[in-house]
Structures are given as structure tokens and as C-alpha cells.
Coordinates of C-alpha atoms and ligand atoms in Angstrom, one line a residue:
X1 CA -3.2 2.2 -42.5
X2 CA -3.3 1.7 -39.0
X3 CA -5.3 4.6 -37.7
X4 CA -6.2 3.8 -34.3
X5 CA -3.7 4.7 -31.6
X6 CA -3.6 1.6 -30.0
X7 CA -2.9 -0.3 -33.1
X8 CA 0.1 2.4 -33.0
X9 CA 0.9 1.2 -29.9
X10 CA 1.2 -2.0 -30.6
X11 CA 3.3 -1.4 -33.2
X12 CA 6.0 1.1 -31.8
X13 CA 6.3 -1.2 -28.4
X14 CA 7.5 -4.1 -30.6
X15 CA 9.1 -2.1 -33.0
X16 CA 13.2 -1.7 -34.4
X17 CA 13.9 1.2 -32.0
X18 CA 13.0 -1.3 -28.8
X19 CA 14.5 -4.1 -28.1
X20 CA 13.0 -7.5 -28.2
X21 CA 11.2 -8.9 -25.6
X22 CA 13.8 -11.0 -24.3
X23 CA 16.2 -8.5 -23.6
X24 CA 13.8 -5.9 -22.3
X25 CA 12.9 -8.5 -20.2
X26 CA 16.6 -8.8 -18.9
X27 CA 16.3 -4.6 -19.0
X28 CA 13.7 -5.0 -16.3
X29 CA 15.2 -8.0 -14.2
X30 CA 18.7 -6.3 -14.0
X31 CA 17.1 -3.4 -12.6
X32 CA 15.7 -5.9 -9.6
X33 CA 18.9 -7.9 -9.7
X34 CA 20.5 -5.0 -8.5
X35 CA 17.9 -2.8 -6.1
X36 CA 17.3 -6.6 -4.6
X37 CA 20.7 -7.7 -3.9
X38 CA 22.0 -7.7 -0.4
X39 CA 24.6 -4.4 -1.1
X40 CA 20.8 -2.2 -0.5
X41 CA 19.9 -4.3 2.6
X42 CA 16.5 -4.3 1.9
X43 CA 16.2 -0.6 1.5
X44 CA 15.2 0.5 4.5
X45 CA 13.6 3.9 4.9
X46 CA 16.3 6.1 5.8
X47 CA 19.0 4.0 5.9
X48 CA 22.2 4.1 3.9
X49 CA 20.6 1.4 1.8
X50 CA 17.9 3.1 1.0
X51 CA 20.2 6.0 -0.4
X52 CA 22.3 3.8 -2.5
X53 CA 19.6 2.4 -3.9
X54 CA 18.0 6.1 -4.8
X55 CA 21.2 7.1 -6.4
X56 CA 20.9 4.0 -8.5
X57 CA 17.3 5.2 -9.8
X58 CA 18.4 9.1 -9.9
X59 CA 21.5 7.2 -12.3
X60 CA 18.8 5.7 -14.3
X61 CA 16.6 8.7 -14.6
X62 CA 19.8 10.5 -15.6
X63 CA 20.1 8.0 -18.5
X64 CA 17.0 7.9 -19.4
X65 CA 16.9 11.9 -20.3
X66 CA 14.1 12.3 -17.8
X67 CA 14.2 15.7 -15.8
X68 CA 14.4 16.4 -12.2
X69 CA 10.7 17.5 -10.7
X70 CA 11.6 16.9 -6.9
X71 CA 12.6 19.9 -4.2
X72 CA 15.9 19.4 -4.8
X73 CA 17.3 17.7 -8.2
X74 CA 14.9 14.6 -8.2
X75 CA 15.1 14.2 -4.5
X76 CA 12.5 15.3 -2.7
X77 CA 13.8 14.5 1.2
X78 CA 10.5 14.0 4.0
X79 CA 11.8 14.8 7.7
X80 CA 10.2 11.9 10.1
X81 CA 10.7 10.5 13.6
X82 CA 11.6 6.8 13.8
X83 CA 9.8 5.3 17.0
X84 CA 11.5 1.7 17.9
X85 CA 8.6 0.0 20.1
X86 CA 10.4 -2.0 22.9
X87 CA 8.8 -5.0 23.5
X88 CA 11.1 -6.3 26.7
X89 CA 10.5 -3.5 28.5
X90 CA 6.9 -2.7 27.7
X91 CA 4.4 -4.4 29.9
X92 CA 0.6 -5.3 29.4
X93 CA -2.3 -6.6 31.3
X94 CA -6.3 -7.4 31.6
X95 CA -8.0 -6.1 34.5
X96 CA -11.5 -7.3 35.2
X97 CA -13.5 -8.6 38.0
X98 CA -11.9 -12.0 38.2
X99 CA -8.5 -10.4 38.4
X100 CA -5.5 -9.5 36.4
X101 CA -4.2 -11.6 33.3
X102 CA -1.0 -10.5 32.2
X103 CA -0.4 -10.5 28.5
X104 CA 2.9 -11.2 27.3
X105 CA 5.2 -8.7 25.5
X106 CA 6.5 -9.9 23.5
X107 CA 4.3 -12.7 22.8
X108 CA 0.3 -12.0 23.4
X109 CA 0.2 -8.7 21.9
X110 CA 2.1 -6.4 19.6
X111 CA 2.4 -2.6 20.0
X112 CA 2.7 -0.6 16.5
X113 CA 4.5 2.3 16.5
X114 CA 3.2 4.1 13.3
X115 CA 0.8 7.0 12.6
X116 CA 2.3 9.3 15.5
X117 CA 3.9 9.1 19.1
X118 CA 2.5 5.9 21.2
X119 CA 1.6 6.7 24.5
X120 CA 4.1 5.9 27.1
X121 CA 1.1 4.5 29.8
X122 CA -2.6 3.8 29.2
X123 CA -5.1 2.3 30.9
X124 CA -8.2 2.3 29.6
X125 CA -11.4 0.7 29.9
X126 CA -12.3 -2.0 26.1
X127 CA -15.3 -1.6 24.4
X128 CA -15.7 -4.0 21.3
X129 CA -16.6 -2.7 18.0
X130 CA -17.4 -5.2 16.0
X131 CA -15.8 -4.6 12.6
X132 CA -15.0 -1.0 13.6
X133 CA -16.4 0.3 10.2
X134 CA -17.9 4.2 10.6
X135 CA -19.7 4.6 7.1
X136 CA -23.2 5.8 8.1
X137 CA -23.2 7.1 4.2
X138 CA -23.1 3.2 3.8
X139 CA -26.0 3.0 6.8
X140 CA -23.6 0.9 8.5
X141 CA -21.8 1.8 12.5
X142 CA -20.6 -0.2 14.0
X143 CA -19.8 2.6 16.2
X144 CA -22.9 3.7 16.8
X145 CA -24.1 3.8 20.7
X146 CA -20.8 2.9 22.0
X147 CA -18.9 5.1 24.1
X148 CA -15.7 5.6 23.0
X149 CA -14.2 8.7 25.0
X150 CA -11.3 7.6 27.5
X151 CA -11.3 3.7 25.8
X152 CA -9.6 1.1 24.2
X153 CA -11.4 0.4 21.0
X154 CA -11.5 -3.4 19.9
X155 CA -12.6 -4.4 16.2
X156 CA -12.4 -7.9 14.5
X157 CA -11.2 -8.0 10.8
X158 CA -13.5 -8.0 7.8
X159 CA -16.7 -6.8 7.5
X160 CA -20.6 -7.1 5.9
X161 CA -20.6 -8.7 2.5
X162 CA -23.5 -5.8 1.4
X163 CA -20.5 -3.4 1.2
X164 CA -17.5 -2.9 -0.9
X165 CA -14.3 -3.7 -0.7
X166 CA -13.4 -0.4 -1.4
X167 CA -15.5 1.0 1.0
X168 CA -14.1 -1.8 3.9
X169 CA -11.1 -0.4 3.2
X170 CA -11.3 3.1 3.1
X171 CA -13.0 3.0 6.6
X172 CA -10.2 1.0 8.3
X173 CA -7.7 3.7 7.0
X174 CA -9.7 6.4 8.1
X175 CA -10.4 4.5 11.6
X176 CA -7.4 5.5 13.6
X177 CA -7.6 9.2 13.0
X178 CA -11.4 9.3 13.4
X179 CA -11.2 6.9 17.2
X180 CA -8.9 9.7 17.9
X181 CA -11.3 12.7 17.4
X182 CA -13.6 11.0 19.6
X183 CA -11.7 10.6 22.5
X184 CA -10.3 7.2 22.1
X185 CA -7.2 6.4 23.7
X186 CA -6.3 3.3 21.5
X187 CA -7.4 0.5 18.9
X188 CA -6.6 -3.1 18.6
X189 CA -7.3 -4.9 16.1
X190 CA -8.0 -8.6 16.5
X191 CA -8.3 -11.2 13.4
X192 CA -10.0 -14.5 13.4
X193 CA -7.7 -17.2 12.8
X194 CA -9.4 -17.7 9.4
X195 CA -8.5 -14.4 8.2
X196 CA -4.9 -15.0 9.3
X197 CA -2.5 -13.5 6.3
X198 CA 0.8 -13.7 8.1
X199 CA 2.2 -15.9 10.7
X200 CA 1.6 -14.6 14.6
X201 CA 5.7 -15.5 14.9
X202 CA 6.2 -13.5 11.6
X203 CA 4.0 -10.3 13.1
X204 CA 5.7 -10.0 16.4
X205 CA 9.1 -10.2 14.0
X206 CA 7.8 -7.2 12.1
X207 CA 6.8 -5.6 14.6
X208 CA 10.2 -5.2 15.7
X209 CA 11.1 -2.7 12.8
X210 CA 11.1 0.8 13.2
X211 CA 7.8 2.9 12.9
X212 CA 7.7 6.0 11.3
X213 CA 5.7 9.1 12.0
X214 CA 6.2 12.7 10.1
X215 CA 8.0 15.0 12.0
X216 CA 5.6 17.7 11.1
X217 CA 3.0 17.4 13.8
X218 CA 0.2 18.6 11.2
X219 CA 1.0 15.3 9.0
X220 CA 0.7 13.1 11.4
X221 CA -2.7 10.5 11.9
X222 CA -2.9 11.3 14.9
X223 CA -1.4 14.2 17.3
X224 CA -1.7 12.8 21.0
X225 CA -0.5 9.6 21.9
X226 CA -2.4 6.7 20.8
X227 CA -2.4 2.9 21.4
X228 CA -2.2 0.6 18.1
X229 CA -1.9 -3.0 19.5
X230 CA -3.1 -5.9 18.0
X231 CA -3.5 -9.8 20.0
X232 CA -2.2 -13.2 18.5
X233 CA -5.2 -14.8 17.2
X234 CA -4.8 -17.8 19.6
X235 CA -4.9 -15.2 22.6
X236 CA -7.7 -12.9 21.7
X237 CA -10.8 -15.1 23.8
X238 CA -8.6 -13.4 27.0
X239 CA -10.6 -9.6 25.9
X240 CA -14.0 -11.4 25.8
X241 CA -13.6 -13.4 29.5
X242 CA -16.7 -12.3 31.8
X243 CA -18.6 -10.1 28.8
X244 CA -21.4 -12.9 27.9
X245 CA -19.6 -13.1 24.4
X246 CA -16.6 -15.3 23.2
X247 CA -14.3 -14.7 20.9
X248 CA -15.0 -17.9 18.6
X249 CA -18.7 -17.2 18.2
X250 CA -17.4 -13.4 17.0
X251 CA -14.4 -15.1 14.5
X252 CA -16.9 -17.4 12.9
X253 CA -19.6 -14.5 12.2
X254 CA -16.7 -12.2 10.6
X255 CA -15.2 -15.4 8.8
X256 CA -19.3 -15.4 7.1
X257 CA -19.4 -12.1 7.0
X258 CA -22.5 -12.1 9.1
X259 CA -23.5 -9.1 11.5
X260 CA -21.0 -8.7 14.7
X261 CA -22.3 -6.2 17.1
X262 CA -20.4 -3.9 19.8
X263 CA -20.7 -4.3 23.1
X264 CA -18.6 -3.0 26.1
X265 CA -16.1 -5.5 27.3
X266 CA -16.0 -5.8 31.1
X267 CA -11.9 -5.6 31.3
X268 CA -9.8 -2.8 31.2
X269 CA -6.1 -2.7 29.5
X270 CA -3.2 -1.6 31.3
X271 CA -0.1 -0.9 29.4
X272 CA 3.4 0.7 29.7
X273 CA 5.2 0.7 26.3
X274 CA 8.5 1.3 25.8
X275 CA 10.0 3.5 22.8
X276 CA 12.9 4.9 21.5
X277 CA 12.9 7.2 18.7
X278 CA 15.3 9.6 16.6
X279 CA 15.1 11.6 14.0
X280 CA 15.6 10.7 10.5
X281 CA 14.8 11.5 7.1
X282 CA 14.4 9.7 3.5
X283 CA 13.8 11.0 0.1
X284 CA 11.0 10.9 -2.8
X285 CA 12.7 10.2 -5.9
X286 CA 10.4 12.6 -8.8
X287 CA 11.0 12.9 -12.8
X288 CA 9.3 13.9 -15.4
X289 CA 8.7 13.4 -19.0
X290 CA 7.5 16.7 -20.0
X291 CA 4.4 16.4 -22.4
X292 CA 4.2 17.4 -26.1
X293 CA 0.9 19.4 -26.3
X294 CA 1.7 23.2 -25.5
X295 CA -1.5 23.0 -23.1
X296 CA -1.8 19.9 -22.0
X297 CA 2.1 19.2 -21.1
X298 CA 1.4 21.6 -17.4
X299 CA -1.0 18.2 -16.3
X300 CA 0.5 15.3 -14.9
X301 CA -0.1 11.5 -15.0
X302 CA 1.8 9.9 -12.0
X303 CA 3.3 6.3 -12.3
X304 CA 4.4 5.6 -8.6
X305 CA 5.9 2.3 -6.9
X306 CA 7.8 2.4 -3.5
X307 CA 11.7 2.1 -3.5
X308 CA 11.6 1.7 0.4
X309 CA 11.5 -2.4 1.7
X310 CA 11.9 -3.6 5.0
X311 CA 15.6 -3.2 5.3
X312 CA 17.6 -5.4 8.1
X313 CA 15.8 -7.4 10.2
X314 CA 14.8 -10.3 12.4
X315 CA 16.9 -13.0 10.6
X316 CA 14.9 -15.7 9.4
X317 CA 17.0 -18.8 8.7
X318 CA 20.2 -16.7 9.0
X319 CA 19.3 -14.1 6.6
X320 CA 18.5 -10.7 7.8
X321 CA 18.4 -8.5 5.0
X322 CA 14.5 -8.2 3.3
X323 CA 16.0 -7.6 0.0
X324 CA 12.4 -6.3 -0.9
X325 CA 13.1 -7.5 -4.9
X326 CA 9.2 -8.4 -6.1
X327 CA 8.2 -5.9 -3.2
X328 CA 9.0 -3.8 -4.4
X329 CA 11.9 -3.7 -6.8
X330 CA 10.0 -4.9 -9.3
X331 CA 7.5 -2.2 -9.2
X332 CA 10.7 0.3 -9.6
X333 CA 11.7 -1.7 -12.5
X334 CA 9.0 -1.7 -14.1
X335 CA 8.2 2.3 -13.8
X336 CA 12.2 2.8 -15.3
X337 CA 11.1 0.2 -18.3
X338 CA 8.1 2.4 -18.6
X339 CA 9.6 5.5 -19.3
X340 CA 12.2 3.7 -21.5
X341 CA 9.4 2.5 -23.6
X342 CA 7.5 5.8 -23.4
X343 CA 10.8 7.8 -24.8
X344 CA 11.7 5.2 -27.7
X345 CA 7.4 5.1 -28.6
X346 CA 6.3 6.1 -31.6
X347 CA 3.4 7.9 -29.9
X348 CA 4.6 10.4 -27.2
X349 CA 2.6 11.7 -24.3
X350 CA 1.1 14.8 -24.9
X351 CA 0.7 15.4 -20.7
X352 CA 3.4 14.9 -18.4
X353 CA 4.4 12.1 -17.3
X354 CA 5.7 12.4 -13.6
X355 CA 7.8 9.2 -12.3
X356 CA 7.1 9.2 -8.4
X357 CA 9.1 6.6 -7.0
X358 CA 8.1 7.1 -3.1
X359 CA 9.7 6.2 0.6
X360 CA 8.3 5.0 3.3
X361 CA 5.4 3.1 1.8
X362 CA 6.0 -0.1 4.1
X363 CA 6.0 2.3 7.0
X364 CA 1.8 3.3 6.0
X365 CA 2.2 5.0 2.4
X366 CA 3.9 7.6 4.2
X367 CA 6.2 8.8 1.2
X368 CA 3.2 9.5 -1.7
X369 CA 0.8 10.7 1.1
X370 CA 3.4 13.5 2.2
X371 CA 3.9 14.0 -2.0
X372 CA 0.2 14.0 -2.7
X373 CA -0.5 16.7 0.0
X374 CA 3.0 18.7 -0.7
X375 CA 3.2 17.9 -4.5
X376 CA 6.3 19.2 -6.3
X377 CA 3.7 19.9 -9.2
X378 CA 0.3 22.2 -8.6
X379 CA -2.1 19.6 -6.6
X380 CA -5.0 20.5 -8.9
X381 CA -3.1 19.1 -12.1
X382 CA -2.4 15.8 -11.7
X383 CA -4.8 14.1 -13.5
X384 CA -4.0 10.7 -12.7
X385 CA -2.0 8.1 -10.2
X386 CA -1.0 4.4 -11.8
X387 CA 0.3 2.5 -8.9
X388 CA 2.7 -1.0 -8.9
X389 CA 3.4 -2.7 -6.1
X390 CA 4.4 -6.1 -5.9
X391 CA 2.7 -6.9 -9.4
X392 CA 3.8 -10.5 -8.8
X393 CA 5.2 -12.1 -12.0
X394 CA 5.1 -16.4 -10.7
X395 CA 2.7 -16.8 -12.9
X396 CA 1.8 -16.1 -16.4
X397 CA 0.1 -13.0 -17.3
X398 CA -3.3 -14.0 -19.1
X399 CA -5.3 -11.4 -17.3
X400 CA -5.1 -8.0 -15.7
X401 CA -6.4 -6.6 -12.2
X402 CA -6.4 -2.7 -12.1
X403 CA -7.7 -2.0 -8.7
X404 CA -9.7 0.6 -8.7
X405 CA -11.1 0.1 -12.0
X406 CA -14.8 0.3 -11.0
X407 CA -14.5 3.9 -9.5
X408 CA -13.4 5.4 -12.4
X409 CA -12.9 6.6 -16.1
X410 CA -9.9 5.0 -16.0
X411 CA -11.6 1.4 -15.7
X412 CA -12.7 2.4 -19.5
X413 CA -9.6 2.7 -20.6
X414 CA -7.5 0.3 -18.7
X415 CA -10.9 -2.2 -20.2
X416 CA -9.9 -0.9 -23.9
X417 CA -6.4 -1.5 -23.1
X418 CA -7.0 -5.3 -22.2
X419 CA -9.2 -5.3 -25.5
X420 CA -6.0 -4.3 -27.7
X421 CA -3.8 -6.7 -25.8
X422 CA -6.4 -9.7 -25.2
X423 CA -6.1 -9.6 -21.4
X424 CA -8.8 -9.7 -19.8
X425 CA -9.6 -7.8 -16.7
X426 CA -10.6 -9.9 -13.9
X427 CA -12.0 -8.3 -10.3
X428 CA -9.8 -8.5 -7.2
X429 CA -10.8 -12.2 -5.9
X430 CA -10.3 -11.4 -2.6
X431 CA -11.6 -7.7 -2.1
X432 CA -11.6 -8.0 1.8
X433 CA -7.8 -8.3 1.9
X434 CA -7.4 -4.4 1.4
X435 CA -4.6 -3.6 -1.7
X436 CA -6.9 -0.7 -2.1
X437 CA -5.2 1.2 0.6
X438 CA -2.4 -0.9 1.3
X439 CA -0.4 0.5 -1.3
X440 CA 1.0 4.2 -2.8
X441 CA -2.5 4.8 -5.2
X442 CA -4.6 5.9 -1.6
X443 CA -2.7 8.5 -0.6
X444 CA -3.6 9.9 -4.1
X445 CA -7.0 9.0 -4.1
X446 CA -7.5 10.7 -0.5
X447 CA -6.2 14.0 -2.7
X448 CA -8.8 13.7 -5.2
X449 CA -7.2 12.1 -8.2
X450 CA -8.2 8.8 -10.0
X451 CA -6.2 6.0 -9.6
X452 CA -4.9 2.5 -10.6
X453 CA -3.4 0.1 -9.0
X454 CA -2.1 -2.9 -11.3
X455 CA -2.5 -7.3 -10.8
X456 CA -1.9 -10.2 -11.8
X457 CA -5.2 -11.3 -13.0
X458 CA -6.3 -14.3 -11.6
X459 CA -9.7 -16.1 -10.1
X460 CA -10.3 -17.9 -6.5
X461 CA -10.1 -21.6 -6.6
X462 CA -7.3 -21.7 -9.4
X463 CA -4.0 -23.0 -9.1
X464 CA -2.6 -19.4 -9.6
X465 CA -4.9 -18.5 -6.6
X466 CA -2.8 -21.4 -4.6
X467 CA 0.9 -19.7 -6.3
X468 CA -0.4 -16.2 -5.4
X469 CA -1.4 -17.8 -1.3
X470 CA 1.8 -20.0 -1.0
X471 CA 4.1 -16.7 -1.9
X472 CA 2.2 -14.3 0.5
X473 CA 2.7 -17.1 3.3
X474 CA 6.1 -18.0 2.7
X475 CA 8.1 -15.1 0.5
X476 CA 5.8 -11.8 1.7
X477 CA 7.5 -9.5 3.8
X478 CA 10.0 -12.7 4.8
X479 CA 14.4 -12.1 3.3
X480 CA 13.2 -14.8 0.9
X481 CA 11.6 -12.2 -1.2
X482 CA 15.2 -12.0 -3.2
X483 CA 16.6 -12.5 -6.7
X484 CA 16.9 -16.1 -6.4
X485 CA 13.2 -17.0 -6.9
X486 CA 11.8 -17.9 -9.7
X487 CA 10.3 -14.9 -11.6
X488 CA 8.9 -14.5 -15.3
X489 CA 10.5 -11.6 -16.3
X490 CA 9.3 -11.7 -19.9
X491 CA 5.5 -11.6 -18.1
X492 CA 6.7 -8.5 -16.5
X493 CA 7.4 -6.6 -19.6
X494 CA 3.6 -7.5 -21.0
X495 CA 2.3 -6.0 -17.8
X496 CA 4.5 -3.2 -18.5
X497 CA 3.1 -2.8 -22.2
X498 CA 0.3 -2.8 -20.7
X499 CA 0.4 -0.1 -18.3
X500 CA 2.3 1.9 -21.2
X501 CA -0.6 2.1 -22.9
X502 CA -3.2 3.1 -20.1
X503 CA -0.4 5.8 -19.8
X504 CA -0.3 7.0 -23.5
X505 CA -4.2 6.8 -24.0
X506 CA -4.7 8.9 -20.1
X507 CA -1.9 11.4 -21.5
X508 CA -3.1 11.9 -24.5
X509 CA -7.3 11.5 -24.4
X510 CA -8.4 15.4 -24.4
X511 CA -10.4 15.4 -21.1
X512 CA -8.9 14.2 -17.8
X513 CA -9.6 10.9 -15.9
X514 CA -12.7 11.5 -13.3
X515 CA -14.3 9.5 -10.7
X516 CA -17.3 8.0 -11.6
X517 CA -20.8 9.7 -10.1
X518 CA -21.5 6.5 -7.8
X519 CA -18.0 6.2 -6.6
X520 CA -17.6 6.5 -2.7
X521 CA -14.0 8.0 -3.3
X522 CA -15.5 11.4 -5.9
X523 CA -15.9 13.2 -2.3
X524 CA -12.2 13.6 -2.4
X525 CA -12.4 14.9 -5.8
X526 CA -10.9 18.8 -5.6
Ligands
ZN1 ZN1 5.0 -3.0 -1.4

């Protein structure tokens, strides 16, 4: 007799009721076919896109006997202001004591239009921060003795190799907000050419998207105007000219990790930016799967993956529409496949299962933050967030990254998991690149509740390390990220067994998921 649940598991995931894996496969692929094809255009937040594609998922929720949890059926709509930065009639220039250098907009230096309204003038002395990182819990500041009030904030990308990842990140998210309080006017951020991720060319082209902010002041990173601005990598020795320092001495300590200390810069910015904004507002799409225990069904575990892509934009090659289908249709698919395999499982959740598939999240995680402070459930009982994003099935799934799995109890289960299914979990290889925050999990770890953000396995220096760098430089954020690349669809339903069953085992273990006693993020717990 099998008499462990997992061997269950196994068992009712490849069992009559389901289909085999080829066709749930196809199950999951026509469900990115079809959010990914150009009738969405790249499902841009609040766009008609957008909506089409969320009656599409409300169609499939429908089918899939799952009940509405949002504000309004399974909708539940966010009101935010779009802010359009206009590049062409924005201005920007260095003043210092050898004279002005104008920088060119656009061209040198990118305004960002997220996290509230940008301000319409500043000028502002610079003072560089070194890696701008405020964790004196870590006994690291790189704030520390600067004067901030009435400046222009400048940090390099990356940070000591003594701290976490985790950590790294979770201060850069916090950084805007926190310049903000001190007085700061604005924050650029400057990588080394090293650290580049994304094409300049490709940046300024993204750039050129809408921002969005929450309409509801209280939401919002920060209230009073404030400059985000970042300077092409090939541009960014202009801050340093006349301060004793130079920029390539600065990239090549951040690119070793190595101490880079503050120091006020002897130029000030001056900077008109142009903006148009509007109104506008998009929709969470929430189910649920209402548990089987009588107690346990009023807790929640959340699956979440965004529905929102970059919609129309700068045409690359003559395609403008980002059809957003591994980021992050996929994701969407995957969650729908989930709760298909969920209902026909043997084993059923004894906690609600809440399906949060979120807007906004290219625009800064905007859609699960607003849901993870305004929950359509009580706050204080959901138990659990299990994240995908852009999972990336190009290669084959041998291993499994679940970031986050070292701050948590849910590491020991996602780790018993990958026991049952013989894949291995691997750490993130590159920890510094921040998919701890850049995706829908933070917004539910700032509320207090464990999360799980789910990778592609894989190890620095292998050829699925080169795969995983060719498609973030060429496919990432780009219209090429469409239904006409090659994808391994029946990889895509392992990692969705596999997520299943971190699902079924958090649902049904009697106590609920909690941080572990060293984890930075248990602060947050409620
Ligand atoms: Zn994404």
C-alpha cells in the first residue's frame, strides 16, 4: 500500500482521470498559444488586450469549476495613473566647475516614470552612494555620512559578496521610498558595463512604455515628485568628471564585489522632464479552490503569475507587439494546468487554494502588491505565495530553483518535493541579478507571508547557463518572446507536477508555512 502522500501524488498526477503527458502538455502550450498570439498585443496593463486576455482566464476559471474570490466576480479592478515620460521634450544637463555638459534625452540618460509622479524640474546637487544598500542590521551603509537632503542620489549596481542576495535585493526595493524620507530629490542608478543585462538601445526602447503609479496617493512609493533616471553605461564617467574618482575604477570594484565608497560628486543635475499621464485602470484576476478540511479551508495558499506583458511597443524588426508568451503566459498556463491537476487529484487540498493571476507586474509588481495589502481574503490567513514567472522551459528540466527556499519552511518541503520527483534543487547561480523582488512573490513577502518563486534549475558555466544568457539578451522583454520559439512544453508540465505537489503537501501539512528564525524577511511576519 502506498501510504505516503507523495507516493499518492505521484500516482493520481499520472493517473486515468489525467491525461497523459503529451496532451497536458498541449493543455498547457494552447493556453500560451493563445494569451501569446498577436490578437492580445502583448497584454498591456490596461489596455483592451489586457482585457481580452482576462476574459480568456475568467473563461477558463469558469471551466475549471473554480469560484470567483475577487471584488467583483473574479475581477478585482486597481485604479492607477499612467505617466508617459517624454523623452523629446525633456531636457538634462551637468553643471560643475568646468561648465555644463548636456546629456542627451533621449540618448545619455533615461527618466522612469514608475513609483509615483516624476517631478516636472529638479536641480539638485549628486552625491554618490556607492551601492546605495541601507542595511545597518547587515552593518553595512553605504549611506552612512552622506548628506542626502535636497540631492540627487547616485549608486552603482551590485553590492558586497559578505551579504545575501536576498538581502541585496530587498534593500534596492526599499531604496526609493527610503531616499525619499530623507529628503532626496532623486536616484540614478548607474551599472558597470559588466553587469549589463539588457542592451542600452533596448532600455531607452523600454523606457518609452507607460509607467504606472496607483492612483491612491497612500499606495504609492513615493508621494512627492521624485527623479528615477538611470545613464548608459558608456556615458556614466560624465557624473564622476572633477570628483578625484572615475567611473572605471568604481565599475571594476562592483564587478569584484569589492568595497565602493560614497563620496559627494562635485556636479549638480539639471533636468526638465516631460510627462503626460491619464487615468486608467486594470484588473486582478482571483479564484479559489475552496479547501476540504472544515477548519482549515478559511486559509489560503496563493499561486500567482502576472497576465500583464509589455503590450505595443517600440517595433523591433517590424514587430511591435511583445506578445509576453514565456513572460509571462507561460506562468498563466501553468497556474490553469495547476488547478486542472489539483481538481482531477486523487488527493485534494484541505486549505484553499487561491489562483491570483495579477496586473501590472512589469509596471513594479504593482498588481499583487495592491492584492497583498487589500486582499480579497483576510490578510492574516494566507499562509503561503508560490510565484511563476517566466519559468523558462528551453531547456530540459533536471533540476529545480525555488527562490526563496532558504528563508523558509517551505524550502523543506519544496526539498521533499524534489526528493519524490528526483530533481534536485540547485541555488539561484546568479543571486545578484535580483528575481527575488523582481517578480509577484515580494509584494507577498513584504506582507508577511512565505513565499516561492519557481526555476529552471541550472549551474554557472553550463551550457544551460549559456541558453538561459542568450534568451535574456536576445528574447527578454524583446516581441521575439512569441509562440514561435522553441519551447518544451512537456518540461513545463514536470515543473508543474512539481509545484502541485509543494501545493498539496503546504495545503494540507497541519501547521502553516513560517519564516525561518535567521531569515532577514520574518520582520515582515504579521
Ligand atoms: Zn514576468
Amino acid at each position: 500500500m502506498r501510504r505516503w502522500i507523495s507516493g499518492l501524488l505521484l500516482v493520481s498526477f499520472s493517473g486515468a482521470a489525467m491525461a497523459a503527458g503529451e496532451d497536458r502538455g498541449k493543455l498547457w502550450w494552447g493556453h500560451v498559444q493563445v494569451l501569446a498570439s498577436d490578437a492580445y498585443e502583448g497584454r498591456g496593463t490596461g489596455k483592451p488586450g489586457y482585457d481580452r486576455a482576462a476574459d480568456y482566464v475568467i473563461g477558463q476559471f469558469r471551466a475549471l469549476g473554480l469560484q470567483p474570490a475577487g471584488t467583483d466576480g473574479y475581477k478585482q479592478p486597481i485604479a492607477f495613473v499612467e505617466q508617459v515620460i517624454l523623452p523629446q521634450d525633456s531636457s538634462a544637463r551637468l553643471i560643475g566647475p568646468q561648465g555644463e555638459t548636456p546629456l542627451a534625452t533621449p540618448g545619455d540618460i533615461i527618466f522612469s516614470g514608475g513609483g509615483g509622479p516624476a517631478p516636472e524640474r529638479v536641480s539638485a546637487p549628486l552625491v554618490f552612494a556607492g551601492y546605495g544598500l541601507h542595511l545597518p542590521e547587515a552593518g553595512h551603509d553605504d549611506f552612512a555620512g552622506l548628506d542626502l537632503k535636497g540631492k540627487i542620489v547616485v549608486v552603482v549596481s551590485g553590492g558586497p559578496a559578505t551579504i545575501s542576495g536576498a538581502l541585496k535585493s530587498h534593500a534596492r526595493s526599499e531604496r526609493a521610498p527610503w531616499l525619499a524620507k530623507q529628503g532626496a530629490l532623486g536616484l540614478i542608478q548607474l551599472v558597470t558595463p559588466g553587469q549589463v543585462e539588457i542592451p542600452w538601445e533596448r532600455r531607452m526602447a523600454l523606457a518609452s512604455q507607460p509607467a504606472l503609479f496607483y492612483r491612491d496617493a497612500a499606495l504609492r512609493d513615493t508621494v512627492r515628485p521624485f527623479l528615477n533616471a538611470q545613464i548608459d553605461p558608456a556615458r556614466s564617467a560624465l557624473l564622476f568628471a572633477g570628483s578625484g574618482h572615475d567611473f572605471a575604477a568604481i565599475s571594476a570594484a562592483a564587478d569584484r564585489s569589492a568595497p565602493v565608497p560614497g563620496f559627494p560628486l562635485v556636479q549638480r543635475l539639471d533636468a526638465t522632464v516631460a510627462a503626460r499621464r491619464s487615468d486608467l485602470s486594470s484588473p486582478n484576476l482571483i479564484a479559489v479552490m475552496p479547501g476540504t478540511d472544515p477548519a482549515l479551508k478559511s486559509q489560503y495558499v496563493v499561486l500567482s503569475a502576472h497576465l500583464d506583458g509589455y503590450g505595443v511597443g517600440t517595433p523591433i524588426k517590424g514587430d511591435a507587439i511583445y506578445n509576453g508568451a514565456l513572460d509571462n503566459a507561460s506562468g498563466v498556463a501553468s497556474l490553469l494546468e495547476i488547478a486542472r491537476a489539483l481538481r482531477d487529484g486523487k488527493v485534494k487540498p484541505r486549505r484553499s487554494i487561491l489562483f491570483a493571476i495579477v496586473t501590472a507586474e512589469e509596471k513594479g509588481l504593482l498588481g499583487s502588491r495592491y492584492f497583498a495589502q487589500r486582499p480579497t481574503v483576510p490578510q492574516k490567513r494566507i499562509v503561503a505565495d508560490l510565484n511563476f514567472d517566466m519559468a523558462l522551459p528551453i531547456f530540459p528540466l533536471t533540476s529545480v530553483t525555488p527562490i526563496g527556499y532558504d528563508q523558509s519552511s517551505l524550502g523543506r518541503v519544496a526539498a521533499a518535493v524534489s526528493a519524490d520527483m528526483s530533481l534536485p534543487i540547485v541555488p539561484d547561480p546568479f543571486p545578484d541579478r535580483n528575481v527575488f523582488i523582481r517578480s509577484d512573490q515580494y509584494s507577498f513577502i513584504r506582507a508577511g507571508v512565505p513565499a516561492l518563486f519557481f526555476k529552471y534549475g541550472f549551474r554557472a558555466g553550463t551550457p544551460e547557463a549559456e541558453v538561459e544568457k542568450a534568451w535574456r539578451a536576445n528574447i527578454y522583454h524583446s516581441p521575439r518572446d512569441d509562440a514561435n520559439q522553441p519551447v518544451m512544453p512537456d518540461q513545463s508540465v514536470k515543473l508543474n507536477d512539481y509545484v502541485a505537489a509543494v501545493t498539496l503537501r503546504v495545503a494540507n501539512a497541519p501547521e502553516r508555512p513560517e519564516w525561518n528564525r535567521d531569515s532577514f524577511f520574518r520582520r515582515f511576519a504579521k
